[in-house]
Coordinates of C-alpha atoms and ligand atoms in Angstrom, one line a residue:
M1 CA 224.0 77.3 150.8
Q2 CA 226.0 74.4 152.2
E3 CA 229.7 75.4 152.7
K4 CA 232.3 73.3 151.0
K5 CA 233.8 71.0 153.5
I6 CA 237.1 69.2 153.1
S7 CA 239.0 66.6 155.2
L8 CA 242.6 66.5 156.1
Q9 CA 244.7 64.6 153.6
P10 CA 246.5 61.8 155.6
E11 CA 249.0 61.2 152.8
Y12 CA 250.7 64.5 153.5
I13 CA 250.6 64.0 157.3
N14 CA 252.3 60.6 156.8
A15 CA 254.9 62.1 154.4
V16 CA 255.9 64.6 157.1
K17 CA 255.8 61.8 159.7
K18 CA 258.5 59.9 157.7
Y19 CA 260.7 63.0 158.0
T20 CA 260.1 63.5 161.7
E21 CA 260.7 59.8 162.4
A22 CA 264.0 59.9 160.5
Y23 CA 265.0 63.0 162.4
G24 CA 264.2 61.3 165.7
V25 CA 266.4 58.4 164.8
A26 CA 269.3 60.7 163.8
H27 CA 269.0 63.1 166.7
A28 CA 267.6 60.8 169.4
R29 CA 264.7 63.2 169.9
A30 CA 261.7 64.5 167.9
P31 CA 262.0 67.7 165.9
R32 CA 260.4 70.7 167.5
A33 CA 257.8 73.2 166.2
F34 CA 257.5 76.8 167.4
V35 CA 254.1 78.5 166.7
Q36 CA 254.1 82.2 167.1
T37 CA 250.9 84.2 167.2
F38 CA 250.2 87.8 166.5
G39 CA 246.8 89.5 166.6
C40 CA 243.3 88.5 167.6
Q41 CA 241.5 85.5 169.2
Q42 CA 240.7 84.0 165.8
N43 CA 244.5 83.8 165.2
E44 CA 245.0 82.2 168.6
A45 CA 242.3 79.7 167.8
D46 CA 244.0 79.0 164.4
S47 CA 247.4 78.6 166.1
E48 CA 246.0 75.9 168.3
R49 CA 245.1 74.0 165.2
L50 CA 248.5 74.6 163.6
A51 CA 250.1 73.3 166.8
G52 CA 247.7 70.3 166.8
L53 CA 248.7 69.6 163.2
A54 CA 252.4 69.9 164.0
K55 CA 252.0 67.4 166.8
S56 CA 250.1 65.0 164.6
M57 CA 253.0 65.1 162.2
G58 CA 255.5 64.1 164.9
Y59 CA 256.8 67.4 166.1
E60 CA 257.1 68.4 169.8
L61 CA 256.1 71.9 170.6
T62 CA 258.7 74.4 171.9
D63 CA 258.6 77.9 173.3
T64 CA 261.8 79.1 171.7
P65 CA 262.4 79.7 168.0
E66 CA 266.1 78.9 168.4
S67 CA 265.3 75.3 169.4
A68 CA 262.8 74.7 166.6
Q69 CA 263.1 72.8 163.3
L70 CA 259.8 74.3 162.2
I71 CA 258.7 77.9 162.8
I72 CA 255.2 79.0 162.0
V73 CA 254.5 82.7 162.3
N74 CA 250.7 83.4 162.4
T75 CA 250.5 87.1 161.5
C76 CA 248.0 90.0 161.8
A77 CA 247.4 92.8 159.4
V78 CA 244.8 94.9 161.1
R79 CA 247.2 97.8 161.8
E80 CA 250.5 98.8 160.4
H81 CA 252.2 98.5 163.7
A82 CA 251.4 94.8 164.0
E83 CA 252.8 94.2 160.5
K84 CA 256.0 96.1 161.2
K85 CA 256.6 94.1 164.4
T86 CA 255.9 90.8 162.7
L87 CA 258.3 91.6 159.8
S88 CA 261.0 92.6 162.2
V89 CA 260.6 89.3 164.1
I90 CA 260.7 87.3 160.9
G91 CA 263.8 89.3 160.0
Q92 CA 265.5 87.9 163.2
Y93 CA 264.9 84.4 162.1
K94 CA 267.4 84.8 159.3
H95 CA 270.2 84.1 161.8
I96 CA 268.5 81.0 163.1
K97 CA 268.2 79.7 159.6
A98 CA 271.9 80.5 158.9
E99 CA 272.8 78.2 161.8
D100 CA 270.4 75.4 160.8
P101 CA 269.7 75.3 157.0
E102 CA 267.2 72.4 157.6
L103 CA 264.9 74.8 159.6
I104 CA 261.6 75.4 157.8
I105 CA 260.0 78.9 158.3
A106 CA 256.3 79.1 157.3
V107 CA 254.2 82.3 157.6
C108 CA 250.4 82.4 157.6
G109 CA 247.6 84.7 158.9
C110 CA 246.2 87.9 157.6
M111 CA 249.5 89.6 156.7
V112 CA 250.2 87.1 154.0
G113 CA 246.6 87.3 152.7
Q114 CA 247.9 90.5 151.0
E115 CA 249.6 90.1 147.7
H116 CA 252.2 92.9 148.3
R117 CA 253.3 91.2 151.6
R118 CA 253.6 87.8 149.9
N119 CA 255.8 89.4 147.2
E120 CA 257.8 91.2 149.9
L121 CA 258.5 87.9 151.7
K122 CA 259.3 86.2 148.5
M123 CA 261.8 88.8 147.3
R124 CA 263.3 90.1 150.6
Y125 CA 263.1 87.2 153.0
P126 CA 264.6 84.3 151.0
Y127 CA 264.8 82.1 154.2
V128 CA 260.9 82.0 154.4
D129 CA 260.0 78.7 152.9
F130 CA 256.3 79.1 152.2
T131 CA 253.2 81.1 153.2
F132 CA 249.5 80.1 153.3
P133 CA 246.4 82.2 153.7
P134 CA 244.5 82.7 157.0
A135 CA 241.4 80.4 157.2
S136 CA 243.4 77.6 155.6
P137 CA 245.5 75.9 158.4
Q138 CA 244.8 72.5 156.7
M139 CA 247.2 73.5 154.0
L140 CA 250.2 73.1 156.4
P141 CA 250.8 69.3 155.9
K142 CA 250.8 69.5 152.1
L143 CA 253.0 72.6 151.9
L144 CA 255.4 71.3 154.5
S145 CA 255.7 67.8 153.0
E146 CA 256.4 69.2 149.6
R147 CA 259.1 71.6 150.9
L148 CA 260.7 68.9 153.0
A149 CA 260.9 66.8 149.8
G150 CA 262.9 69.6 148.1
G151 CA 260.0 71.4 146.5
R152 CA 260.2 75.1 145.6
R153 CA 259.2 78.0 147.8
V154 CA 255.4 78.7 147.5
F155 CA 253.3 81.8 148.4
V156 CA 249.7 80.7 148.3
P157 CA 247.0 83.4 147.8
G158 CA 243.7 83.3 149.7
E159 CA 240.4 82.2 148.2
E160 CA 237.0 84.0 148.2
R161 CA 235.3 81.1 150.0
P162 CA 237.9 78.8 151.6
P163 CA 236.5 75.4 152.4
I164 CA 235.8 74.5 156.0
C165 CA 237.9 71.7 157.5
E166 CA 236.3 70.1 160.6
D167 CA 238.9 67.4 161.4
I168 CA 242.0 69.4 162.2
P169 CA 243.5 68.2 165.5
V170 CA 243.6 71.0 168.2
H171 CA 246.3 71.5 170.7
R172 CA 244.5 73.6 173.4
E173 CA 246.7 76.0 175.3
S174 CA 244.5 76.0 178.3
K175 CA 242.6 73.1 180.0
H176 CA 239.8 75.3 181.3
R177 CA 239.4 77.9 178.6
A178 CA 238.7 77.3 174.9
W179 CA 237.8 79.1 171.7
V180 CA 235.2 77.7 169.3
S181 CA 234.9 79.3 165.9
V182 CA 231.3 79.5 164.7
M183 CA 231.9 81.3 161.4
Y184 CA 234.8 82.5 159.4
G185 CA 235.3 85.6 157.1
C186 CA 233.4 88.8 156.9
N187 CA 231.1 90.5 154.3
N188 CA 230.9 93.9 155.9
F189 CA 233.7 95.8 154.2
C190 CA 234.0 98.5 156.9
T191 CA 236.1 101.0 154.9
Y192 CA 239.1 101.0 157.2
C193 CA 239.3 97.2 157.6
I194 CA 241.5 94.7 155.8
V195 CA 239.8 91.5 157.2
P196 CA 237.3 90.9 154.4
Y197 CA 240.1 91.1 151.8
V198 CA 242.2 88.5 153.5
R199 CA 239.8 86.2 155.2
G200 CA 237.2 85.9 152.4
R201 CA 233.4 85.9 152.6
E202 CA 231.3 84.8 155.6
R203 CA 231.1 81.0 156.1
S204 CA 229.1 79.5 159.0
R205 CA 229.9 76.1 160.5
A206 CA 227.0 73.7 160.8
P207 CA 225.3 74.0 164.2
E208 CA 225.7 70.2 164.8
D209 CA 229.5 70.5 164.4
I210 CA 229.7 73.5 166.8
I211 CA 227.5 71.7 169.4
A212 CA 229.6 68.5 169.1
E213 CA 232.8 70.5 169.7
V214 CA 231.3 72.3 172.7
R215 CA 230.0 69.0 174.1
G216 CA 233.5 67.5 173.9
L217 CA 235.0 70.5 175.6
A218 CA 232.4 70.5 178.4
E219 CA 233.1 66.7 178.9
A220 CA 236.8 67.4 179.1
G221 CA 236.1 69.9 182.0
V222 CA 236.6 73.2 180.1
R223 CA 234.9 76.0 182.2
D224 CA 235.0 79.0 179.9
I225 CA 234.1 78.7 176.2
T226 CA 234.1 81.7 173.7
L227 CA 232.3 81.4 170.4
L228 CA 234.3 83.3 167.8
G229 CA 233.5 85.0 164.6
Q230 CA 234.4 88.3 162.9
N231 CA 230.7 89.1 163.2
V232 CA 228.9 86.4 165.1
N233 CA 225.5 88.0 164.5
S234 CA 225.8 87.1 160.8
Y235 CA 225.9 83.5 161.8
G236 CA 223.6 81.3 159.7
K237 CA 222.8 83.9 157.1
N238 CA 222.7 82.5 153.5
T239 CA 222.8 78.9 154.7
D240 CA 220.4 76.1 154.4
F241 CA 220.1 75.5 158.1
D242 CA 217.6 77.5 160.0
C243 CA 219.6 78.8 162.9
D244 CA 220.5 82.4 163.6
F245 CA 223.1 83.4 166.2
S246 CA 220.7 83.9 169.1
T247 CA 219.2 80.4 168.4
L248 CA 222.7 78.9 168.3
L249 CA 223.6 80.6 171.6
R250 CA 220.5 79.0 173.2
R251 CA 221.3 75.6 171.8
V252 CA 224.9 75.7 172.9
S253 CA 224.0 76.9 176.3
E254 CA 221.8 73.8 176.6
V255 CA 224.8 71.5 176.4
D256 CA 225.4 69.7 179.7
G257 CA 228.3 70.9 181.9
D258 CA 229.5 73.6 184.2
F259 CA 230.8 76.2 181.8
R260 CA 230.4 79.8 181.0
L261 CA 229.6 80.8 177.4
R262 CA 231.0 83.9 175.8
F263 CA 231.0 85.2 172.3
M264 CA 232.6 87.9 170.1
T265 CA 232.5 90.0 168.0
S266 CA 229.0 91.5 167.6
H267 CA 228.4 94.0 164.9
P268 CA 225.9 96.6 166.2
K269 CA 224.0 96.6 162.9
D270 CA 223.2 92.9 163.3
A271 CA 223.0 92.5 167.1
T272 CA 219.3 91.7 167.7
F273 CA 216.9 92.1 170.6
A274 CA 216.6 88.3 170.4
L275 CA 220.3 88.1 171.1
I276 CA 219.9 90.3 174.2
D277 CA 217.0 88.2 175.3
A278 CA 219.3 85.1 175.0
I279 CA 221.9 86.8 177.2
A280 CA 219.3 87.7 179.8
E281 CA 217.6 84.2 179.8
C282 CA 220.5 81.7 179.5
D283 CA 222.3 81.1 182.7
K284 CA 225.5 79.9 181.1
V285 CA 225.8 82.9 178.9
A286 CA 228.1 85.5 180.4
K287 CA 226.6 88.9 181.1
H288 CA 229.0 90.7 178.8
L289 CA 228.5 92.2 175.4
H290 CA 231.4 93.4 173.3
L291 CA 229.7 95.9 170.9
P292 CA 232.2 97.9 169.0
V293 CA 230.8 101.4 168.2
Q294 CA 234.1 102.6 166.5
S295 CA 232.9 106.3 166.5
G296 CA 230.2 108.4 168.1
S297 CA 229.6 110.5 165.0
D298 CA 227.0 109.5 162.5
R299 CA 228.9 111.2 159.7
I300 CA 232.0 109.1 160.4
L301 CA 230.0 105.9 160.9
E302 CA 228.6 106.4 157.5
R303 CA 232.1 106.9 156.0
M304 CA 233.1 103.8 157.8
N305 CA 230.3 101.9 156.1
R306 CA 229.0 100.7 159.5
H307 CA 225.2 100.8 158.7
Y308 CA 224.0 102.1 162.1
S309 CA 223.5 105.4 163.8
V310 CA 224.4 106.4 167.3
E311 CA 220.7 106.4 168.2
S312 CA 220.0 102.9 166.9
Y313 CA 223.2 101.7 168.7
M314 CA 222.1 103.3 172.0
E315 CA 218.6 101.8 171.6
K316 CA 220.2 98.3 171.7
L317 CA 222.4 99.2 174.6
D318 CA 219.4 100.6 176.5
Y319 CA 217.5 97.4 175.9
L320 CA 220.4 95.4 177.2
R321 CA 220.7 97.5 180.3
A322 CA 217.0 97.2 180.9
R323 CA 217.1 93.4 180.5
V324 CA 220.4 92.7 182.2
P325 CA 221.1 95.6 184.5
D326 CA 224.5 94.4 185.6
A327 CA 225.7 93.5 182.1
A328 CA 229.3 94.6 181.2
V329 CA 229.7 96.4 177.9
T330 CA 232.9 96.9 176.1
S331 CA 233.7 98.5 172.8
D332 CA 236.3 99.2 170.1
I333 CA 237.0 102.9 169.2
I334 CA 239.0 104.2 166.3
V335 CA 240.3 107.8 166.5
G336 CA 241.6 109.8 163.6
F337 CA 239.5 108.2 160.9
P338 CA 239.9 110.2 157.6
G339 CA 237.8 113.4 157.8
E340 CA 237.3 113.2 161.6
T341 CA 236.8 116.8 162.8
E342 CA 237.1 118.0 166.4
E343 CA 233.3 117.9 166.5
D344 CA 233.2 114.3 165.4
F345 CA 235.8 113.4 168.0
L346 CA 233.8 115.2 170.7
A347 CA 230.8 113.1 169.7
T348 CA 233.0 110.0 170.3
L349 CA 233.8 111.3 173.8
D350 CA 230.1 111.8 174.2
I351 CA 229.2 108.3 173.4
L352 CA 231.8 107.1 176.0
R353 CA 229.9 109.2 178.6
R354 CA 226.5 107.9 177.5
A355 CA 227.5 104.2 177.1
R356 CA 229.7 104.1 180.2
Y357 CA 231.7 101.2 178.9
D358 CA 233.4 99.0 181.4
R359 CA 236.4 99.0 179.1
I360 CA 237.3 100.0 175.6
F361 CA 239.9 98.9 173.1
S362 CA 241.1 102.0 171.4
F363 CA 243.0 102.3 168.2
I364 CA 244.6 105.1 166.2
Y365 CA 243.4 104.8 162.6
S366 CA 246.0 103.0 160.5
P367 CA 245.6 103.2 156.7
R368 CA 245.5 99.7 155.1
R369 CA 246.5 99.4 151.5
G370 CA 243.6 98.4 149.2
T371 CA 240.8 99.6 151.6
P372 CA 238.6 102.6 150.6
A373 CA 239.5 104.7 153.7
A374 CA 243.2 104.5 152.8
E375 CA 242.3 106.3 149.6
M376 CA 240.3 109.1 151.3
E377 CA 241.9 112.5 150.8
D378 CA 241.3 114.0 154.2
Q379 CA 243.8 111.8 156.3
I380 CA 244.4 113.2 159.8
A381 CA 247.8 114.3 160.9
G382 CA 249.7 112.0 163.2
E383 CA 249.9 114.6 166.1
V384 CA 246.2 115.2 165.9
K385 CA 245.5 111.5 166.1
S386 CA 247.8 111.0 169.1
E387 CA 246.4 114.0 170.9
R388 CA 242.8 112.7 170.5
F389 CA 243.9 109.2 171.4
A390 CA 245.3 110.6 174.7
R391 CA 242.1 112.5 175.5
L392 CA 240.0 109.4 174.7
I393 CA 242.1 107.2 177.1
E394 CA 241.9 109.9 179.8
L395 CA 238.1 110.0 179.7
Q396 CA 237.7 106.3 179.6
N397 CA 240.1 105.8 182.5
E398 CA 237.9 108.2 184.6
I399 CA 234.8 106.1 183.7
T400 CA 236.5 102.8 184.3
L401 CA 237.7 104.0 187.7
E402 CA 234.2 105.2 188.7
K403 CA 232.7 101.9 187.5
N404 CA 235.3 99.8 189.2
R405 CA 234.7 101.7 192.5
E406 CA 231.0 100.8 192.3
L407 CA 232.0 97.2 192.4
V408 CA 233.7 97.4 195.9
G409 CA 231.7 95.3 198.4
K410 CA 230.1 93.2 195.6
T411 CA 230.7 89.4 195.3
F412 CA 231.6 87.5 192.1
R413 CA 232.3 84.0 191.1
V414 CA 235.8 84.1 189.6
L415 CA 237.5 81.4 187.4
C416 CA 241.2 81.3 188.4
D417 CA 243.5 81.9 185.4
G418 CA 246.8 81.6 187.3
V419 CA 249.5 83.9 188.7
S420 CA 248.6 87.6 188.5
R421 CA 250.3 89.4 185.6
T422 CA 250.6 92.6 187.8
N423 CA 251.9 91.0 191.0
E424 CA 253.2 87.5 191.1
K425 CA 252.5 87.1 194.8
Y426 CA 248.8 86.9 193.9
L427 CA 246.5 85.0 191.6
E428 CA 244.1 86.4 189.1
G429 CA 240.8 85.3 187.6
R430 CA 237.9 86.6 185.6
T431 CA 234.3 87.3 186.4
E432 CA 231.6 86.4 184.0
H433 CA 231.7 90.1 183.0
D434 CA 235.3 89.5 181.8
R435 CA 236.7 91.7 184.6
I436 CA 240.0 90.6 186.0
V437 CA 240.2 90.3 189.8
I438 CA 243.5 89.9 191.7
F439 CA 243.4 87.9 194.9
E440 CA 245.4 86.1 197.5
G441 CA 244.6 82.4 197.1
E442 CA 246.7 79.8 198.8
G443 CA 245.8 76.3 197.7
I444 CA 243.7 77.6 194.7
A445 CA 244.5 75.9 191.4
I446 CA 244.2 77.2 187.8
G447 CA 240.7 76.4 186.7
D448 CA 239.1 76.5 190.2
T449 CA 236.1 78.7 190.7
V450 CA 236.1 80.9 193.8
E451 CA 233.6 83.3 195.3
L452 CA 235.3 86.7 195.8
E453 CA 234.3 90.0 197.5
I454 CA 235.8 93.0 195.8
T455 CA 237.8 94.9 198.5
K456 CA 239.6 97.5 196.5
A457 CA 239.5 99.0 193.0
D458 CA 241.7 101.3 190.9
T459 CA 241.6 102.2 187.2
F460 CA 243.4 99.1 186.0
N461 CA 242.7 96.5 188.7
L462 CA 240.1 95.0 191.0
F463 CA 241.3 93.3 194.2
G464 CA 239.2 90.7 196.0
K465 CA 239.2 88.4 199.0
I466 CA 238.0 84.8 199.0
L467 CA 234.6 84.1 200.6
E468 CA 234.3 80.4 199.9
K469 CA 236.0 77.9 197.7
Ligands
5AD1 N1 243.0 101.1 162.0 C1 242.8 101.2 163.3 N2 242.0 100.3 163.9 C2 241.4 99.3 163.2 N3 240.6 98.3 163.5 C3 240.4 97.6 162.4 N4 241.0 98.1 161.3 C4 241.7 99.2 161.8 C5 242.5 100.2 161.2 N5 242.7 100.2 159.9 C6 240.1 98.1 164.8 C7 238.6 98.1 164.9 C8 238.2 96.7 165.1 C9 239.4 96.2 165.9 C10 239.5 94.7 165.9 O1 240.5 96.8 165.3 O2 238.2 98.9 166.0 O3 237.0 96.6 165.8
SF4_2 FE1 236.5 94.4 159.8 FE2 234.1 95.5 159.9 FE3 234.4 92.9 159.3 FE4 234.8 93.7 161.8 S1 232.9 93.8 160.7 S2 236.1 92.3 160.5 S3 235.7 95.7 161.5 S4 235.1 94.6 158.1

């Protein structure tokens, strides 16, 4: 199947431009847009498009909501905590709108893919002007121009198969790092997850469009490119082009240029040996696999609708370790899924010991309205979830420390990201395994690659010294 493609509609961009130009004349400066992002990399990538659209309509970007004439909040709905935080931030914008009634507040992203949240914003946040669903950033110019022209507030629901829009301008946050979406949406319906309900069914971009984007980035000097999708291993399924994800990875890695190629996320049921072969054989592909296991108990995996067993998961991991012995592996873990017994939880601790992940992203199960797991009767008490969560982190910290110490004395090529977030006297950068290394680096600029020897390691940090520039 060929996905429905749409183009930007210039009439709406031009309508907003008329407003921004008039604003510029009246205020002797352009109006400003503030784009605020919660959640995952897909949202970060979408926000770069929203910022690109805002610029193309005549806005300047700003870092402070108080100075903005347009605020766009790009929200997340994966856990309740993210939603609560977002709603409280939107709540604070009431005061800014009171000062400047011309301010437009738009909300997009996964939170407003849910009907009950759209209704909540409509009824209880009267200063929110409009919402549009995740996966449809191209709706911004139309909704904004209509609202600026005095149109009513609108709260647009998502579609099952939103069209793909290839010509949205992108404002990239970084000059040396970039996201490239290869597919959108998800068909998996893991029983805990809200994503398939708010982002619609899987849609793959055409390989030519992806390759053209990567080529442009490589030519612009971008050094680190991450291919994004909710489940990249479903790439190309049910399409009329004959290209699965491992083939796409090989084709993209053949693009000329000095860049590292990453990808996420891989669903273990769809990760193939061919994918692992591509990681092993393509020089540009980073030796890192993010392979979220979620639980170490087959019983819980089944209730999660994950379609793999611990043994089939470990088989893939063993193959990776045989093919790429120094590969880094990371995972997502959920603790306290409904019905999780102490025995199930011990099985999760056990898979941590077997897999020896470099790092995990761990989450306390958060019931999401409308998902099957939220309706399951055997929900786990809050204190049990917290206690298991603490034990999980403790074990992973031990493993990470052991693994980090094994790296002392080894050398890595590191792409400098900027000033260290832990100590501003130092710089930090990332290895191809996505490990962050802190180092002293006078004269090193963001985007430079340096050769570092690891000199010290603790649970949370690796320290290195420069060998050559
Ligand atoms: N509760 C807790 N964690 C969740 N995740 C997704 N949905 C939930 C939920 N309802 C986690 C999964 C997923 C990661 C992005 O977020 O581990 O891989
Ligand atoms: Fe959610 Fe599962 Fe889809 Fe990932 S694969 S987005 S966890 S439903």
